[in-house]
Tab-separated table of C-alpha atoms in Angstrom:
chain	number	residue	atom	x	y	z
P	202	UNK	CA	12.810	9.853	1.482
P	203	UNK	CA	15.740	7.916	0.147
P	204	UNK	CA	17.518	8.771	-3.084
P	205	UNK	CA	20.429	7.230	-4.897
P	206	UNK	CA	22.819	9.111	-7.150
P	207	UNK	CA	25.338	7.938	-9.694
P	208	UNK	CA	27.879	9.901	-11.656
P	209	UNK	CA	28.900	10.464	-14.240
P	210	UNK	CA	25.867	9.638	-16.352
P	211	UNK	CA	27.974	8.851	-19.409
P	212	UNK	CA	31.660	8.267	-19.885
P	213	UNK	CA	33.884	7.544	-22.878
P	214	UNK	CA	37.337	6.313	-21.968
P	215	UNK	CA	40.246	4.885	-23.967
P	216	UNK	CA	41.537	1.387	-23.385
P	217	UNK	CA	44.121	1.338	-20.607
P	218	UNK	CA	42.821	4.411	-18.820
P	219	UNK	CA	41.642	4.358	-15.185
P	220	UNK	CA	38.024	4.418	-14.076
P	221	UNK	CA	36.146	5.743	-11.094
P	222	UNK	CA	32.361	5.605	-10.829
P	223	UNK	CA	30.633	6.890	-7.745
P	224	UNK	CA	27.354	6.010	-6.094
P	225	UNK	CA	25.854	7.700	-3.059
P	226	UNK	CA	22.648	7.073	-1.148
P	227	UNK	CA	20.763	9.677	0.860
P	228	UNK	CA	18.105	9.318	3.520
P	229	UNK	CA	19.119	5.994	5.004
P	230	UNK	CA	21.912	4.517	7.056
P	231	UNK	CA	23.847	1.256	6.881
P	232	UNK	CA	22.427	0.191	3.514
P	233	UNK	CA	23.557	-2.832	1.567
P	234	UNK	CA	25.110	-1.545	-1.651
P	235	UNK	CA	25.504	-3.257	-5.010
P	236	UNK	CA	27.245	-2.726	-8.344
P	237	UNK	CA	25.809	-4.378	-11.440
P	238	UNK	CA	26.846	-4.316	-15.073
P	239	UNK	CA	24.384	-4.638	-17.898
P	240	UNK	CA	26.014	-5.403	-21.223
P	241	UNK	CA	24.348	-4.857	-24.568
P	242	UNK	CA	21.475	-7.280	-24.553
P	243	UNK	CA	19.872	-7.081	-21.229
P	244	UNK	CA	21.017	-9.349	-18.424
P	245	UNK	CA	22.265	-7.973	-15.118
P	246	UNK	CA	25.582	-9.184	-13.785
P	247	UNK	CA	26.302	-8.608	-10.099
P	248	UNK	CA	29.854	-7.322	-9.726
P	249	UNK	CA	30.243	-6.358	-6.063
P	250	UNK	CA	28.179	-5.944	-2.951
P	251	UNK	CA	28.854	-4.422	0.435
P	252	UNK	CA	27.121	-4.792	3.782
P	253	UNK	CA	29.214	-2.140	5.546
P	254	UNK	CA	32.138	0.267	5.389
P	255	UNK	CA	35.210	-1.483	4.060
P	256	UNK	CA	33.322	-4.748	3.506
P	257	UNK	CA	33.340	-5.716	-0.156
P	258	UNK	CA	32.378	-9.016	-1.709
P	259	UNK	CA	33.317	-9.729	-5.297
P	260	UNK	CA	31.076	-11.932	-7.368
P	261	UNK	CA	33.104	-12.082	-10.547
P	262	UNK	CA	36.924	-11.987	-10.923
P	263	UNK	CA	37.719	-9.209	-13.357
P	264	UNK	CA	39.445	-5.981	-14.111
P	265	UNK	CA	37.363	-3.992	-11.633
P	266	UNK	CA	37.438	-3.256	-7.921
P	267	UNK	CA	35.077	-1.600	-5.477
P	268	UNK	CA	35.436	0.356	-2.288
P	269	UNK	CA	33.118	1.723	0.367
P	270	UNK	CA	34.931	4.531	2.145
P	271	UNK	CA	31.786	5.883	3.816
P	272	UNK	CA	28.499	4.353	4.918
P	273	UNK	CA	26.524	5.647	1.946
P	274	UNK	CA	29.238	5.838	-0.704
P	275	UNK	CA	30.203	3.044	-3.076
P	276	UNK	CA	32.932	3.432	-5.690
P	277	UNK	CA	33.718	1.249	-8.678
P	278	UNK	CA	37.247	1.505	-10.030
P	279	UNK	CA	39.673	0.122	-12.544
P	280	UNK	CA	43.347	0.783	-13.041
P	281	UNK	CA	43.311	-0.083	-16.744
P	282	UNK	CA	40.105	-0.365	-18.728
P	283	UNK	CA	39.511	-3.079	-21.302
P	284	UNK	CA	37.163	-2.944	-24.267
P	285	UNK	CA	35.067	-5.589	-22.549
P	286	UNK	CA	34.414	-3.203	-19.639
P	287	UNK	CA	31.983	-1.238	-21.796
P	288	UNK	CA	28.421	-1.396	-20.544
P	289	UNK	CA	25.758	0.157	-18.383
P	290	UNK	CA	26.743	0.229	-14.712
P	291	UNK	CA	24.037	0.271	-12.102
P	292	UNK	CA	24.302	0.903	-8.405
P	293	UNK	CA	21.571	-0.303	-6.060
P	294	UNK	CA	20.802	-0.351	-2.358
P	295	UNK	CA	18.610	-2.189	0.103
P	296	UNK	CA	17.973	-1.571	3.787
P	297	UNK	CA	20.672	-3.234	5.839
P	298	UNK	CA	20.075	-6.843	6.720
P	299	UNK	CA	17.852	-7.629	3.776
P	300	UNK	CA	18.161	-8.406	0.088
P	301	UNK	CA	14.594	-7.483	-0.670
P	302	UNK	CA	13.349	-4.677	-2.857
P	303	UNK	CA	16.498	-3.193	-4.276
P	304	UNK	CA	16.420	0.434	-5.367
P	305	UNK	CA	18.499	1.367	-8.358
P	306	UNK	CA	20.358	4.475	-9.392
P	307	UNK	CA	20.059	6.037	-12.857
P	308	UNK	CA	23.138	4.244	-14.173
P	309	UNK	CA	26.389	5.168	-15.909
P	310	UNK	CA	26.904	4.378	-19.579
P	311	UNK	CA	30.586	3.508	-20.068
P	312	UNK	CA	32.080	3.184	-23.522
P	313	UNK	CA	35.673	2.038	-23.770
P	314	UNK	CA	37.251	2.937	-27.115
H	445	UNK	CA	19.572	-22.341	-5.706
H	446	UNK	CA	16.823	-19.782	-6.129
H	447	UNK	CA	16.150	-18.850	-9.742
H	448	UNK	CA	13.603	-17.340	-12.091
H	449	UNK	CA	13.053	-17.872	-15.783
H	450	UNK	CA	11.531	-15.521	-18.320
H	451	UNK	CA	10.756	-17.667	-21.355
H	452	UNK	CA	10.058	-14.820	-23.786
H	453	UNK	CA	12.723	-12.453	-25.098
H	454	UNK	CA	10.078	-10.132	-26.463
H	455	UNK	CA	6.347	-9.621	-26.176
H	456	UNK	CA	4.418	-7.584	-28.716
H	457	UNK	CA	0.963	-6.203	-27.976
H	458	UNK	CA	-1.264	-3.538	-29.442
H	459	UNK	CA	-2.202	-0.533	-27.355
H	460	UNK	CA	-5.431	-1.121	-25.453
H	461	UNK	CA	-5.031	-4.890	-25.428
H	462	UNK	CA	-4.216	-6.864	-22.284
H	463	UNK	CA	-0.610	-7.853	-21.758
H	464	UNK	CA	1.125	-10.698	-19.964
H	465	UNK	CA	4.834	-11.062	-19.303
H	466	UNK	CA	5.715	-14.520	-18.056
H	467	UNK	CA	7.943	-15.587	-15.188
H	468	UNK	CA	8.426	-18.964	-13.560
H	469	UNK	CA	10.401	-19.566	-10.411
H	470	UNK	CA	12.367	-22.252	-8.647
H	471	UNK	CA	12.817	-21.676	-4.928
H	472	UNK	CA	12.968	-23.659	-1.746
H	473	UNK	CA	10.394	-22.706	0.828
H	474	UNK	CA	7.988	-19.827	0.460
H	475	UNK	CA	8.892	-17.622	-2.477
H	476	UNK	CA	9.416	-13.888	-2.369
H	477	UNK	CA	9.008	-12.576	-5.913
H	478	UNK	CA	9.557	-9.211	-7.538
H	479	UNK	CA	8.960	-7.397	-10.814
H	480	UNK	CA	11.045	-4.502	-12.052
H	481	UNK	CA	10.822	-2.323	-15.143
H	482	UNK	CA	13.667	-0.623	-16.988
H	483	UNK	CA	13.105	2.181	-19.468
H	484	UNK	CA	15.866	2.912	-22.018
H	485	UNK	CA	19.071	4.177	-20.453
H	486	UNK	CA	17.541	4.205	-16.984
H	487	UNK	CA	17.952	2.220	-13.815
H	488	UNK	CA	15.486	-0.477	-12.813
H	489	UNK	CA	12.303	0.606	-11.077
H	490	UNK	CA	10.441	-1.555	-8.597
H	491	UNK	CA	6.934	-2.475	-9.774
H	492	UNK	CA	5.543	-4.940	-7.258
H	493	UNK	CA	6.314	-7.842	-4.984
H	494	UNK	CA	4.739	-10.986	-3.614
H	495	UNK	CA	5.610	-11.930	-0.065
H	496	UNK	CA	2.532	-13.690	1.219
H	497	UNK	CA	-1.226	-13.325	1.147
H	498	UNK	CA	-3.402	-12.675	-1.884
H	499	UNK	CA	-2.283	-14.357	-5.071
H	500	UNK	CA	-3.079	-11.233	-7.084
H	501	UNK	CA	-0.637	-8.451	-6.302
H	502	UNK	CA	-1.217	-4.894	-7.466
H	503	UNK	CA	1.654	-2.573	-8.220
H	504	UNK	CA	2.678	0.650	-9.872
H	505	UNK	CA	1.421	2.034	-13.208
H	506	UNK	CA	-1.634	-0.254	-13.245
H	507	UNK	CA	0.369	-3.474	-13.316
H	508	UNK	CA	-0.521	-6.563	-11.358
H	509	UNK	CA	0.951	-10.016	-11.020
H	510	UNK	CA	-0.627	-13.365	-10.329
H	511	UNK	CA	1.146	-15.817	-8.073
H	512	UNK	CA	0.384	-19.439	-8.942
H	513	UNK	CA	1.991	-21.947	-6.619
H	514	UNK	CA	0.952	-25.062	-8.524
H	515	UNK	CA	2.460	-23.724	-11.746
H	516	UNK	CA	5.372	-21.976	-9.982
H	517	UNK	CA	4.597	-18.845	-11.944
H	518	UNK	CA	4.401	-15.144	-11.253
H	519	UNK	CA	3.171	-13.557	-14.470
H	520	UNK	CA	2.973	-9.789	-14.843
H	521	UNK	CA	-0.270	-8.458	-16.280
H	522	UNK	CA	-2.043	-5.279	-17.260
H	523	UNK	CA	-5.634	-5.074	-18.545
H	524	UNK	CA	-4.962	-2.381	-21.144
H	525	UNK	CA	-1.469	-1.724	-22.512
H	526	UNK	CA	-0.104	1.741	-23.217
H	527	UNK	CA	2.626	2.657	-25.687
H	528	UNK	CA	4.491	4.106	-22.717
H	529	UNK	CA	4.614	0.624	-21.148
H	530	UNK	CA	7.206	-0.350	-23.743
H	531	UNK	CA	10.272	-1.265	-21.716
H	532	UNK	CA	12.378	-4.129	-20.413
H	533	UNK	CA	10.814	-6.150	-17.601
H	534	UNK	CA	12.637	-8.299	-15.068
H	535	UNK	CA	11.331	-10.719	-12.508
H	536	UNK	CA	13.537	-11.517	-9.533
H	537	UNK	CA	13.852	-13.700	-6.454
H	538	UNK	CA	16.103	-13.221	-3.396
H	539	UNK	CA	19.371	-15.089	-3.591
H	540	UNK	CA	22.116	-15.473	-1.033
H	541	UNK	CA	23.514	-11.974	-1.250
H	542	UNK	CA	21.256	-10.131	-3.637
H	543	UNK	CA	18.288	-10.496	-5.902
H	544	UNK	CA	18.589	-13.021	-8.708
H	545	UNK	CA	17.108	-11.530	-11.860
H	546	UNK	CA	15.675	-13.179	-14.930
H	547	UNK	CA	17.183	-12.338	-18.296
H	548	UNK	CA	14.496	-9.809	-19.021
H	549	UNK	CA	11.580	-9.551	-21.448
H	550	UNK	CA	11.254	-6.656	-23.837
H	551	UNK	CA	7.672	-5.442	-24.069
H	552	UNK	CA	6.767	-3.530	-27.216
H	553	UNK	CA	3.374	-1.868	-27.346
H	554	UNK	CA	2.346	-0.666	-30.788
H	555	UNK	CA	-0.022	2.279	-31.330
């Protein structure tokens, strides 16, 4: 069966520090991968998605970047964090070639101080 | 553009009573519709989906959803609410590159 992992689970970082969040998927190949942010409140904001290694699409211009160095690995990064980067970051995947039925990871709670 | 709307920020229901969480959609063509649930500090979990066929779709944890084409609705329902059903619920529809989610409805079930 397929599983999705995210780490770390929680992170507290000072303003201006770098960021690296990692997401990996097991039990499938060539998935579509997604990064979302959920700010206090509730709505989900799509940040990046990837349909293959090295293929990244950005939905929102911002302080963040994403990379997909391996088929089942998706990394969210920042060189200098802002207070507004605080939130709950969710990684998700779908079988390649479809946007249906996304499966989400457990999330990373980021607090920028 | 494909979109969904969840008109209620919060729904309150007593344990044992039936619950309904509302969702309306705006899509071109035949709709594919989804419901997800999010417990505190967790990722979203898939509950159920409508692709085609029966208008009443059954999903996880005793939830079901009723597809109504004339009212463009896909309301989530459960005959008897549990306190453990308290969570944030999202409906969603496929967009160009990903699912488009509603803003979410908080369901609070009181003992």
